[in-house]
Amino acid sequence: MSKEITSREADYSQWYNDIVIKADLAEHSAVRGCMVIKPNGYAIWEKMQAVLDKMFKDTGHQNAYFPLFIPKSFFSKEASHVEGFATECAVVTHYRLKNDGNGNIVVDETAKLEEELIVRPTSETIIWNTYKGWIQSYRDLPILINQWANVVRWEMRTRLFLRTAEFLWQEGHTAHATAEEAIEETERMLHIYADFAENWLAVPVVRGRKSPNERFAGALDTYCIEALMQDGKALQAGTSHFLGQNFAKAFDVKFTGKDGKLDHVWATSWGVSTRLMGALIMAHSDDSGLVIPPKLAPIQVVIVPIYKGDEDLAKISSYVNELTMRLKGLGVSVKYDDRDTQRPGFKFAEYELKGVPVRIAIGGRDLENKTVEIARRDTKVKQTVPQEGLDIYIVKLLEEIQQNMFNKALAYRDEHITEANSYEEFQQLLDTKAGFISAHWDGTPETEQKIKEETKATIRCIPLDNKLEDGVCIYSGKPSIQRVLFARAY
RNA sequence: CGGGAUGUAGCGUAGCCCGGUAUCGCGCCACAUUUGGGAUGUGGAGGUCGUAGGUUCGAAUCCUGCCAUCCCGACCA
């Protein structure tokens, strides 16, 4: 198999595909738009899940599981929600197959469902239908539930991890007695996502709110984290929605308050998906392959022996086994690759491609000098270091790599937030520099729509820490009270 | 769903215009020599040419339908 990766400069899209395929993260399946996540890719997703799951539980949430299928009628109960998802739903209409007598398996038309089932594109409807039975009093609130699940959205055009017809995600669905409490929850989860993105994925994000055009179908307010990829395009990495009482009203979920009055329940929902894999790949990787931040790397350190003959290998292995024990004791995941079927150079290239943060090579020379050779993936710098105190050195190096990856991505991101003060400047920036463009906007959906049609750029978000500043909209010339972030996006 | 391209061994390909049962490289298997950046040699295995029809004595090649993938649009986490 050729391990050549297309360079980012030559063809960014092809580079991305090459990384996913050649680092063995995922591959296309026999089903259009659906991917097989391979062990190397799934291991990273599992680490993401573990970290996020703990974060959710530490903030009082519990996991549960709701059905894959949703009765069609549920969708029509919330008007804007159905409008948002109707065009991309997989629908189950029958429940049986039969042999047609010619050896073909066909749908048994007599086994038609009375009511079609929708394969969930998101679970608000089935969950709120369920919550109806769980909530009578303020004493039943809040409900703080998360589920890990797959969802299906019949996308026209798919890309591995970034947009697949079926994807894995978590969706939190909470119910509250007051709007304030629900908004607080919405914001809390946004900050958890941001914390995760920055401190684990090492991807800096802008925390903000969506413009009405970009809001989730059925939400009163959508908060998001927006990341910037190496080609200057933005990627929405997570969203947290304040749903108001929309779903409670649609599914008739009421509770009696302390004051004895009946009111509809307030809701939030929030989610991140396997798209985070795409963010991780595109934010850090280079032309040699994947670069995984140490805190999410399934293998943090790989050790490659360099030897001549069994005796040589035995000596190296005895040192490596002892080192491995110490590293594992410090919580470092280590792989000792003593395969005799591949040569060292092959292994070096392979682990580089797969993004293992630290590689240690040990040969006879090192045993004599009491050293090892350490190569870090993020900078590709190699150096010889003493065996003395190596375990502590590695732990610190992993931390440094994590920090360095974040700093590098942050520097790139900050360099690519540019202010535009006229529409001409705005258009020019999009074509020359890309990235986020900070510009005044008159606050109307019409203006946003026009800009989108003319430039393909959308408002990614209105940053939470935005300064209010009088200005004029770059498109309409009408007064504006603040700048918002525009970008072309995935 | 519109535009463009592609589909030949696990992967990448030649052959297609001009019809005669498939080329090369990587990978794979065996053995030997090797091992500090993707080893070398020798021998070997592997293909109903995406799929279904049609034309023809004969189809990878010509014609038609279908399927899939990639890129660019519209849609979206």
Coordinates of C-alpha atoms (C1' of nucleotides) in Angstrom, one line a residue:
Chain A
M1 CA 0.0 0.0 0.0
S2 CA 1.3 3.4 -0.9
K3 CA 1.7 5.6 2.2
E4 CA 2.1 8.8 0.2
I5 CA 0.0 11.6 1.5
T6 CA -1.1 14.4 -0.7
S7 CA 0.3 17.7 0.7
R8 CA -2.0 20.3 2.2
E9 CA -0.8 22.8 -0.3
A10 CA -1.5 20.6 -3.3
D11 CA -5.1 19.6 -2.3
Y12 CA -6.4 20.2 1.1
S13 CA -9.5 17.9 0.7
Q14 CA -7.4 15.1 -0.7
W15 CA -4.9 15.5 2.2
Y16 CA -7.7 15.2 4.7
N17 CA -9.0 12.0 3.0
D18 CA -5.5 10.6 2.8
I19 CA -4.9 11.1 6.5
V20 CA -8.2 9.4 7.4
I21 CA -7.6 6.4 5.1
K22 CA -3.9 5.9 5.5
A23 CA -3.8 6.4 9.3
D24 CA -6.5 3.7 9.3
L25 CA -9.1 5.8 11.1
A26 CA -12.0 5.0 8.9
E27 CA -13.1 3.8 5.5
H28 CA -16.1 4.1 3.3
S29 CA -18.6 1.3 3.7
A30 CA -20.9 -0.5 1.3
V31 CA -23.7 2.0 2.3
R32 CA -23.6 5.4 0.7
G33 CA -22.5 8.1 3.1
C34 CA -21.8 5.7 5.9
M35 CA -18.4 5.0 7.2
V36 CA -16.7 2.2 9.0
I37 CA -14.8 3.6 11.9
K38 CA -11.7 1.4 12.2
P39 CA -9.9 0.4 15.5
N40 CA -7.4 3.2 15.2
G41 CA -10.1 5.8 14.8
Y42 CA -12.5 4.3 17.3
A43 CA -9.9 4.2 20.0
I44 CA -9.6 8.0 19.8
W45 CA -13.4 8.4 19.9
E46 CA -13.5 6.1 23.0
K47 CA -11.0 8.4 24.7
M48 CA -13.2 11.4 23.8
Q49 CA -16.2 9.6 25.1
A50 CA -14.6 8.7 28.4
V51 CA -13.5 12.3 29.1
L52 CA -16.7 13.9 28.1
D53 CA -18.8 11.3 29.9
K54 CA -16.9 12.1 33.1
M55 CA -17.4 15.8 32.6
F56 CA -21.1 15.3 32.2
K57 CA -21.4 13.1 35.3
D58 CA -19.3 15.5 37.3
T59 CA -21.9 18.2 36.5
G60 CA -24.8 16.0 37.7
H61 CA -25.9 14.3 34.5
Q62 CA -26.9 10.7 34.0
N63 CA -26.9 8.5 31.0
A64 CA -30.0 6.8 29.6
Y65 CA -31.0 5.4 26.2
F66 CA -34.0 6.2 24.0
P67 CA -35.1 4.4 20.9
L68 CA -33.6 4.6 17.4
F69 CA -37.1 4.9 15.9
I70 CA -39.4 7.8 16.3
P71 CA -43.1 7.7 15.2
K72 CA -43.6 10.1 12.3
S73 CA -46.3 12.0 14.0
F74 CA -43.9 13.2 16.8
F75 CA -42.1 15.2 14.2
S76 CA -45.0 17.3 13.2
K77 CA -45.6 18.5 16.8
E78 CA -42.9 21.2 16.8
A79 CA -43.3 23.2 13.6
S80 CA -39.8 24.6 13.1
H81 CA -38.2 21.4 14.2
V82 CA -39.9 19.3 11.5
E83 CA -39.0 22.0 8.9
G84 CA -35.4 21.7 9.9
F85 CA -35.1 17.9 9.6
A86 CA -37.9 16.8 7.2
T87 CA -35.7 16.8 4.1
E88 CA -33.0 14.5 5.5
C89 CA -34.8 11.7 7.3
A90 CA -34.6 7.9 6.7
V91 CA -38.0 6.4 7.0
V92 CA -39.0 2.9 7.9
T93 CA -42.2 1.8 6.2
H94 CA -42.1 -2.0 6.3
Y95 CA -41.1 -4.7 8.8
R96 CA -40.7 -7.9 6.8
L97 CA -39.0 -9.3 3.8
K98 CA -40.0 -12.3 1.7
N99 CA -38.7 -14.5 -1.1
D100 CA -40.4 -13.6 -4.4
G101 CA -40.1 -17.1 -5.7
N102 CA -37.3 -16.2 -8.1
G103 CA -34.7 -16.3 -5.4
N104 CA -34.9 -12.6 -4.8
I105 CA -35.5 -11.1 -1.4
V106 CA -38.1 -8.3 -1.6
V107 CA -40.1 -6.1 0.7
D108 CA -43.2 -7.8 1.8
E109 CA -45.8 -5.2 0.9
T110 CA -48.4 -6.8 3.2
A111 CA -46.1 -5.9 6.1
K112 CA -46.6 -2.2 5.9
L113 CA -46.4 -0.2 9.1
E114 CA -49.5 1.6 10.2
E115 CA -47.4 4.6 11.0
E116 CA -44.0 5.1 9.5
L117 CA -41.0 5.3 11.8
I118 CA -38.3 7.8 11.4
V119 CA -34.7 6.9 12.2
R120 CA -33.8 9.6 14.6
P121 CA -31.9 12.6 13.2
T122 CA -31.9 13.9 16.8
S123 CA -34.0 12.8 19.8
E124 CA -35.8 15.8 21.2
T125 CA -39.2 14.5 20.1
I126 CA -39.0 11.0 21.5
I127 CA -37.4 12.3 24.7
W128 CA -40.0 15.0 25.3
N129 CA -42.7 12.6 24.6
T130 CA -41.2 10.4 27.4
Y131 CA -40.5 13.3 29.8
K132 CA -44.2 14.0 29.8
G133 CA -44.7 10.9 31.9
W134 CA -41.9 11.7 34.2
I135 CA -42.8 15.3 35.2
Q136 CA -45.7 16.4 37.3
S137 CA -44.2 18.7 40.0
Y138 CA -41.2 21.0 40.4
R139 CA -39.9 18.2 42.7
D140 CA -39.4 16.1 39.5
L141 CA -37.0 18.8 38.1
P142 CA -34.4 19.2 36.9
I143 CA -34.0 16.2 34.7
L144 CA -30.4 16.0 33.5
I145 CA -29.9 13.2 31.0
N146 CA -27.4 12.4 28.3
Q147 CA -27.4 9.6 25.8
W148 CA -24.6 8.2 23.6
A149 CA -26.2 7.2 20.3
N150 CA -26.0 7.1 16.6
V151 CA -28.2 9.3 14.5
V152 CA -29.0 9.5 10.8
R153 CA -29.3 12.5 8.6
W154 CA -29.6 11.8 4.9
E155 CA -27.0 14.3 3.7
M156 CA -26.6 15.0 0.1
R157 CA -22.9 15.1 0.2
T158 CA -20.8 13.4 2.9
R159 CA -17.2 13.5 4.0
L160 CA -15.5 11.0 6.4
F161 CA -16.1 12.2 10.0
L162 CA -17.1 15.7 9.0
R163 CA -20.5 14.8 7.6
T164 CA -21.7 11.2 7.3
A165 CA -25.2 10.0 6.9
E166 CA -25.0 8.1 10.1
F167 CA -22.8 9.5 12.9
L168 CA -22.1 8.9 16.5
W169 CA -22.7 11.5 19.1
Q170 CA -23.9 12.3 22.6
E171 CA -27.0 14.4 23.1
G172 CA -27.9 15.9 26.4
H173 CA -31.6 16.7 27.1
T174 CA -32.5 18.6 30.2
A175 CA -35.7 19.8 31.7
H176 CA -35.9 22.7 34.2
A177 CA -38.5 24.7 36.2
T178 CA -37.3 28.1 35.1
A179 CA -35.9 29.8 32.0
E180 CA -33.0 31.1 34.0
E181 CA -32.0 27.6 35.1
A182 CA -32.2 26.3 31.6
I183 CA -30.1 29.1 30.2
E184 CA -27.6 28.5 32.9
E185 CA -27.5 24.8 31.9
T186 CA -27.1 25.7 28.2
E187 CA -24.1 27.9 29.0
R188 CA -22.6 25.4 31.4
M189 CA -22.5 22.8 28.8
L190 CA -21.1 25.2 26.2
H191 CA -18.2 25.8 28.6
I192 CA -17.7 22.1 29.1
Y193 CA -17.4 21.7 25.4
A194 CA -15.0 24.6 25.1
D195 CA -12.9 23.2 28.0
F196 CA -12.8 19.8 26.3
A197 CA -11.9 21.2 22.9
E198 CA -9.1 23.4 24.3
N199 CA -7.6 21.2 27.0
W200 CA -8.0 17.8 25.4
L201 CA -8.3 18.3 21.7
A202 CA -5.9 21.2 21.9
V203 CA -8.1 23.1 19.6
P204 CA -8.8 26.7 20.5
V205 CA -12.5 27.6 20.0
V206 CA -14.6 30.8 20.0
R207 CA -17.5 30.5 22.3
G208 CA -20.5 32.3 20.9
R209 CA -24.1 32.4 20.0
K210 CA -25.6 31.7 16.6
S211 CA -27.5 34.2 14.5
P212 CA -31.2 33.4 14.1
N213 CA -30.5 31.9 10.6
E214 CA -28.0 29.4 12.0
R215 CA -30.1 28.4 15.0
F216 CA -31.0 24.8 15.7
A217 CA -34.5 23.9 14.5
G218 CA -36.8 24.5 17.4
A219 CA -34.3 26.4 19.6
L220 CA -34.8 30.0 21.0
D221 CA -31.0 30.3 21.3
T222 CA -28.1 28.3 20.1
Y223 CA -24.7 28.5 21.6
C224 CA -21.7 27.1 19.8
I225 CA -18.0 26.6 19.8
E226 CA -16.3 27.4 16.5
A227 CA -12.9 26.1 15.6
L228 CA -10.6 27.2 12.7
M229 CA -9.0 24.6 10.5
Q230 CA -5.7 24.8 8.7
D231 CA -7.2 25.9 5.4
G232 CA -8.9 28.9 7.0
K233 CA -12.4 27.3 7.1
A234 CA -14.4 27.3 10.3
L235 CA -15.8 24.1 11.8
Q236 CA -18.7 24.1 14.3
A237 CA -17.4 21.7 16.9
G238 CA -20.3 21.7 19.4
T239 CA -23.7 23.2 20.1
S240 CA -25.8 23.8 23.1
H241 CA -29.4 24.9 22.7
F242 CA -31.8 26.8 24.9
L243 CA -35.1 25.3 23.7
G244 CA -37.4 27.5 25.8
Q245 CA -40.8 25.9 26.3
N246 CA -41.1 24.9 22.6
F247 CA -40.9 21.1 23.1
A248 CA -42.8 21.2 26.4
K249 CA -45.6 22.9 24.6
A250 CA -45.4 20.6 21.7
F251 CA -45.6 17.5 23.9
D252 CA -47.7 19.0 26.6
V253 CA -45.2 18.7 29.4
K254 CA -46.4 20.7 32.4
F255 CA -45.5 20.8 36.1
T256 CA -47.0 22.3 39.2
G257 CA -44.7 24.9 40.8
K258 CA -44.2 25.7 44.4
D259 CA -46.9 28.4 44.0
G260 CA -49.3 25.7 42.8
K261 CA -49.4 27.1 39.3
L262 CA -49.2 25.0 36.2
D263 CA -46.4 25.9 33.7
H264 CA -44.6 24.3 30.8
V265 CA -41.1 22.9 31.4
W266 CA -38.0 24.7 30.1
A267 CA -35.6 22.7 28.0
T268 CA -32.0 22.5 26.7
S269 CA -30.2 20.1 24.4
W270 CA -26.6 19.9 23.6
G271 CA -24.3 17.6 21.5
V272 CA -21.0 16.9 20.1
S273 CA -20.3 14.2 17.5
T274 CA -17.7 12.1 15.7
R275 CA -17.2 15.4 13.7
L276 CA -14.8 16.2 16.6
M277 CA -12.5 13.6 15.0
G278 CA -12.5 15.7 11.9
A279 CA -11.6 18.8 14.0
L280 CA -8.8 16.9 15.6
I281 CA -7.4 15.7 12.3
M282 CA -7.6 19.0 10.5
A283 CA -6.4 21.2 13.3
H284 CA -3.1 19.5 13.9
S285 CA -2.1 17.0 11.3
D286 CA 0.7 17.7 8.8
D287 CA 1.9 16.3 5.5
S288 CA 3.5 13.3 7.2
G289 CA 0.2 12.2 8.7
L290 CA -1.9 12.4 11.8
V291 CA -0.8 14.3 14.9
I292 CA -2.8 13.4 18.0
P293 CA -2.6 15.4 21.2
P294 CA -1.2 13.3 24.0
K295 CA -4.2 13.5 26.2
L296 CA -6.3 11.8 23.5
A297 CA -3.7 9.5 22.0
P298 CA -4.6 5.8 22.5
I299 CA -0.9 5.1 22.4
Q300 CA 1.2 8.0 23.9
V301 CA 4.6 6.4 23.6
V302 CA 5.9 3.8 21.2
I303 CA 9.2 2.1 21.8
V304 CA 11.1 0.7 18.8
P305 CA 14.1 -1.5 19.5
I306 CA 17.0 -1.5 17.1
Y307 CA 19.0 -4.7 17.3
K308 CA 21.2 -7.2 15.7
G309 CA 20.3 -10.7 16.7
D310 CA 18.3 -12.2 19.5
E311 CA 20.8 -11.6 22.2
D312 CA 20.8 -7.9 21.4
L313 CA 17.0 -7.8 21.5
A314 CA 16.9 -9.6 24.8
K315 CA 19.1 -6.9 26.4
I316 CA 17.0 -4.1 25.0
S317 CA 13.8 -5.8 25.9
S318 CA 14.8 -6.2 29.5
Y319 CA 15.4 -2.5 29.8
V320 CA 12.3 -1.6 27.9
N321 CA 10.1 -3.8 30.1
E322 CA 11.3 -2.1 33.1
L323 CA 10.8 1.4 31.6
T324 CA 7.3 0.4 30.4
M325 CA 6.4 -0.6 34.0
R326 CA 7.5 2.7 35.3
L327 CA 5.7 4.7 32.6
K328 CA 2.5 2.8 33.0
G329 CA 2.8 3.5 36.7
L330 CA 2.8 7.2 35.8
G331 CA -0.4 6.7 33.7
V332 CA 1.4 6.8 30.4
S333 CA 0.1 4.4 27.7
V334 CA 3.0 2.6 26.1
K335 CA 3.4 0.2 23.2
Y336 CA 6.6 -1.8 22.7
D337 CA 6.9 -2.7 19.1
D338 CA 9.3 -5.6 19.0
R339 CA 7.9 -7.1 15.8
D340 CA 10.7 -8.8 13.9
T341 CA 8.7 -8.6 10.7
Q342 CA 9.3 -4.9 10.1
R343 CA 12.4 -2.9 10.1
P344 CA 12.9 0.2 12.3
G345 CA 12.6 2.7 9.5
F346 CA 9.2 1.2 8.5
K347 CA 8.0 1.5 12.1
F348 CA 9.2 5.1 12.4
A349 CA 7.2 6.0 9.3
E350 CA 4.2 4.1 10.4
Y351 CA 3.9 5.7 13.9
E352 CA 4.5 9.1 12.4
L353 CA 1.6 8.5 10.0
K354 CA -0.6 7.3 12.9
G355 CA 0.3 10.3 15.0
V356 CA 1.8 8.7 18.1
P357 CA 3.0 11.7 20.2
V358 CA 6.4 10.3 21.4
R359 CA 8.6 7.7 19.9
I360 CA 11.6 6.1 21.7
A361 CA 14.3 4.2 19.8
I362 CA 16.8 2.1 21.7
G363 CA 19.7 0.3 20.2
G364 CA 23.1 -1.1 21.3
R365 CA 24.6 2.3 21.1
D366 CA 22.1 3.6 23.6
L367 CA 22.6 0.7 26.0
E368 CA 26.3 1.5 26.1
N369 CA 25.8 5.2 26.7
K370 CA 22.7 4.8 28.9
T371 CA 20.6 6.9 26.6
V372 CA 17.6 6.6 24.3
E373 CA 16.6 8.5 21.2
I374 CA 13.3 10.4 21.6
A375 CA 11.4 11.8 18.7
R376 CA 8.3 14.0 19.3
R377 CA 5.6 13.9 16.6
D378 CA 4.4 17.6 16.9
T379 CA 7.8 19.2 16.0
K380 CA 9.5 16.1 14.6
V381 CA 12.6 17.0 16.6
K382 CA 14.8 14.0 17.6
Q383 CA 17.2 14.1 20.5
T384 CA 19.3 11.7 22.6
V385 CA 18.5 11.8 26.3
P386 CA 19.8 10.0 29.3
Q387 CA 18.0 6.9 30.7
E388 CA 18.3 8.5 34.1
G389 CA 15.0 10.0 35.0
L390 CA 13.5 9.1 31.7
D391 CA 10.0 8.3 33.0
I392 CA 9.6 11.8 34.5
Y393 CA 11.1 13.3 31.4
I394 CA 8.5 11.6 29.2
V395 CA 5.6 12.7 31.4
K396 CA 6.8 16.3 31.1
L397 CA 7.4 16.0 27.4
L398 CA 3.8 14.7 26.9
E399 CA 2.5 17.8 28.7
E400 CA 4.7 20.0 26.7
I401 CA 3.5 18.5 23.4
Q402 CA -0.1 18.9 24.5
Q403 CA 0.6 22.6 25.3
N404 CA 2.6 23.2 22.2
M405 CA -0.1 21.8 20.0
F406 CA -2.6 24.1 21.6
N407 CA -0.3 27.1 21.4
K408 CA 0.4 26.5 17.8
A409 CA -3.2 26.2 16.9
L410 CA -4.1 29.2 19.0
A411 CA -1.4 31.3 17.2
Y412 CA -2.7 30.3 13.9
R413 CA -6.3 31.0 14.9
D414 CA -5.5 34.4 16.3
E415 CA -3.6 35.4 13.2
H416 CA -6.7 34.5 11.3
I417 CA -9.2 36.7 13.0
T418 CA -9.2 39.8 10.9
E419 CA -11.4 42.9 11.1
A420 CA -13.1 44.1 7.9
N421 CA -14.6 47.5 7.7
S422 CA -16.0 47.5 4.3
Y423 CA -17.7 44.9 2.1
E424 CA -14.8 45.1 -0.4
E425 CA -12.3 44.4 2.3
F426 CA -14.4 41.6 3.5
Q427 CA -14.6 39.9 0.1
Q428 CA -10.9 40.4 -0.4
L429 CA -10.0 38.8 2.9
L430 CA -12.2 35.8 2.2
D431 CA -10.3 35.1 -1.0
T432 CA -6.8 35.9 0.2
K433 CA -6.5 35.1 3.9
A434 CA -9.7 33.3 4.9
G435 CA -10.2 32.5 8.6
F436 CA -12.6 34.4 10.8
I437 CA -13.5 37.9 9.7
S438 CA -14.8 40.2 12.4
A439 CA -17.3 42.7 10.9
H440 CA -20.3 44.9 11.7
W441 CA -23.7 43.4 10.9
D442 CA -27.0 45.1 11.0
G443 CA -28.6 42.1 12.8
T444 CA -31.0 41.2 10.1
P445 CA -31.4 37.7 8.6
E446 CA -31.8 39.3 5.2
T447 CA -28.3 40.8 5.3
E448 CA -26.8 37.6 6.5
Q449 CA -28.5 35.7 3.7
K450 CA -27.3 38.1 1.0
I451 CA -23.7 37.9 2.3
K452 CA -24.0 34.1 2.3
E453 CA -25.3 34.0 -1.3
E454 CA -22.6 36.3 -2.6
T455 CA -19.6 35.0 -0.7
K456 CA -20.5 31.6 0.9
A457 CA -19.5 33.1 4.2
T458 CA -21.9 32.8 7.1
I459 CA -22.0 34.2 10.6
R460 CA -20.2 31.6 12.6
C461 CA -21.1 33.2 15.9
I462 CA -21.5 36.3 18.0
P463 CA -18.8 35.8 20.5
L464 CA -19.9 35.7 24.1
D465 CA -17.3 38.1 25.3
N466 CA -18.1 40.5 22.5
K467 CA -17.5 44.2 23.1
L468 CA -20.3 46.5 22.2
E469 CA -19.1 49.0 19.6
D470 CA -21.0 51.4 17.4
G471 CA -20.5 50.9 13.7
V472 CA -22.2 50.4 10.4
C473 CA -23.0 47.1 8.7
I474 CA -20.5 46.3 6.0
Y475 CA -23.3 45.2 3.7
S476 CA -26.3 47.4 4.3
G477 CA -24.6 50.5 5.9
K478 CA -27.2 50.4 8.6
P479 CA -26.2 51.0 12.2
S480 CA -24.7 48.1 14.1
I481 CA -23.9 47.7 17.8
Q482 CA -21.2 45.0 17.6
R483 CA -18.9 43.0 15.3
V484 CA -19.7 39.3 14.6
L485 CA -17.5 36.5 13.3
F486 CA -17.9 35.5 9.7
A487 CA -16.2 32.6 7.9
R488 CA -16.6 30.0 5.2
A489 CA -17.4 26.8 7.1
Y490 CA -17.5 23.1 6.8
Chain B
rC1 C1' -30.4 16.7 -6.4
rG2 C1' -27.4 19.8 -10.6
rG3 C1' -22.2 20.0 -13.0
rG4 C1' -17.4 17.3 -13.7
rA5 C1' -14.4 12.9 -13.1
rU6 C1' -13.6 7.9 -12.0
rG7 C1' -14.5 2.4 -11.4
rU8 C1' -9.2 -3.3 -14.2
rA9 C1' -5.6 -8.3 -8.1
rG10 C1' -5.5 -5.8 -1.1
rC11 C1' -3.7 -0.6 -3.1
rG12 C1' -2.1 2.5 -7.3
rU13 C1' -2.3 1.7 -12.6
rA14 C1' -1.4 0.3 -18.4
rG15 C1' -4.6 -1.5 -22.1
rC16 C1' -10.1 1.1 -24.3
rC17 C1' -9.9 5.6 -29.6
rC18 C1' -8.4 1.0 -33.6
rG19 C1' -12.7 -5.8 -30.2
rG20 C1' -9.0 -11.6 -30.2
rU21 C1' -9.2 -13.4 -22.7
rA22 C1' -5.0 -8.3 -19.0
rU23 C1' 0.5 -4.6 -18.2
rC24 C1' 3.6 -2.7 -14.5
rG25 C1' 4.7 -1.0 -9.5
rC26 C1' 3.6 -1.5 -4.3
rG27 C1' 1.7 -5.0 -1.0
rC28 C1' 1.1 -10.5 0.1
rC29 C1' 3.6 -15.8 0.7
rA30 C1' 8.4 -18.9 1.1
rC31 C1' 13.7 -18.9 1.7
rA32 C1' 18.3 -16.3 2.4
rU33 C1' 21.0 -12.0 3.6
rU34 C1' 19.5 -7.7 6.6
rU35 C1' 17.8 -4.2 11.0
rG36 C1' 20.0 3.9 14.0
rG37 C1' 14.3 6.7 8.7
rG38 C1' 9.6 3.2 4.6
rA39 C1' 15.8 -3.2 3.0
rU40 C1' 17.8 -6.6 -1.1
rG41 C1' 17.9 -11.0 -3.9
rU42 C1' 15.5 -15.5 -5.8
rG43 C1' 11.1 -18.1 -6.3
rG44 C1' 5.6 -18.0 -5.9
rA45 C1' 0.3 -16.9 -5.2
rG46 C1' -3.5 -13.6 -6.5
rG47 C1' -8.1 -10.8 -11.6
rU48 C1' -16.0 -13.7 -13.7
rC49 C1' -11.9 -5.9 -15.8
rG50 C1' -18.1 -2.0 -10.6
rU51 C1' -23.0 -4.3 -12.1
rA52 C1' -27.1 -5.9 -15.5
rG53 C1' -28.4 -6.1 -20.3
rG54 C1' -27.3 -5.4 -25.7
rU55 C1' -24.2 -5.6 -30.4
rU56 C1' -20.6 -9.4 -32.2
rC57 C1' -18.0 -15.7 -34.1
rG58 C1' -15.5 -13.2 -30.0
rA59 C1' -16.3 -7.5 -25.3
rA60 C1' -11.9 -4.7 -20.2
rU61 C1' -12.4 -2.3 -25.1
rC62 C1' -18.5 -0.5 -28.7
rC63 C1' -23.9 0.8 -27.0
rU64 C1' -27.8 1.3 -22.9
rG65 C1' -29.5 1.1 -17.9
rC66 C1' -28.1 0.8 -12.8
rC67 C1' -24.7 1.1 -8.6
rA68 C1' -20.7 3.3 -6.0
rU69 C1' -16.7 6.8 -5.0
rC70 C1' -14.2 11.5 -5.4
rC71 C1' -14.3 16.9 -6.6
rC72 C1' -17.4 21.5 -7.3
rG73 C1' -22.4 23.6 -6.1
rA74 C1' -27.4 23.7 -3.1
rC75 C1' -28.3 21.3 2.2
rC76 C1' -26.2 20.3 7.0
rA77 C1' -23.3 18.5 13.3

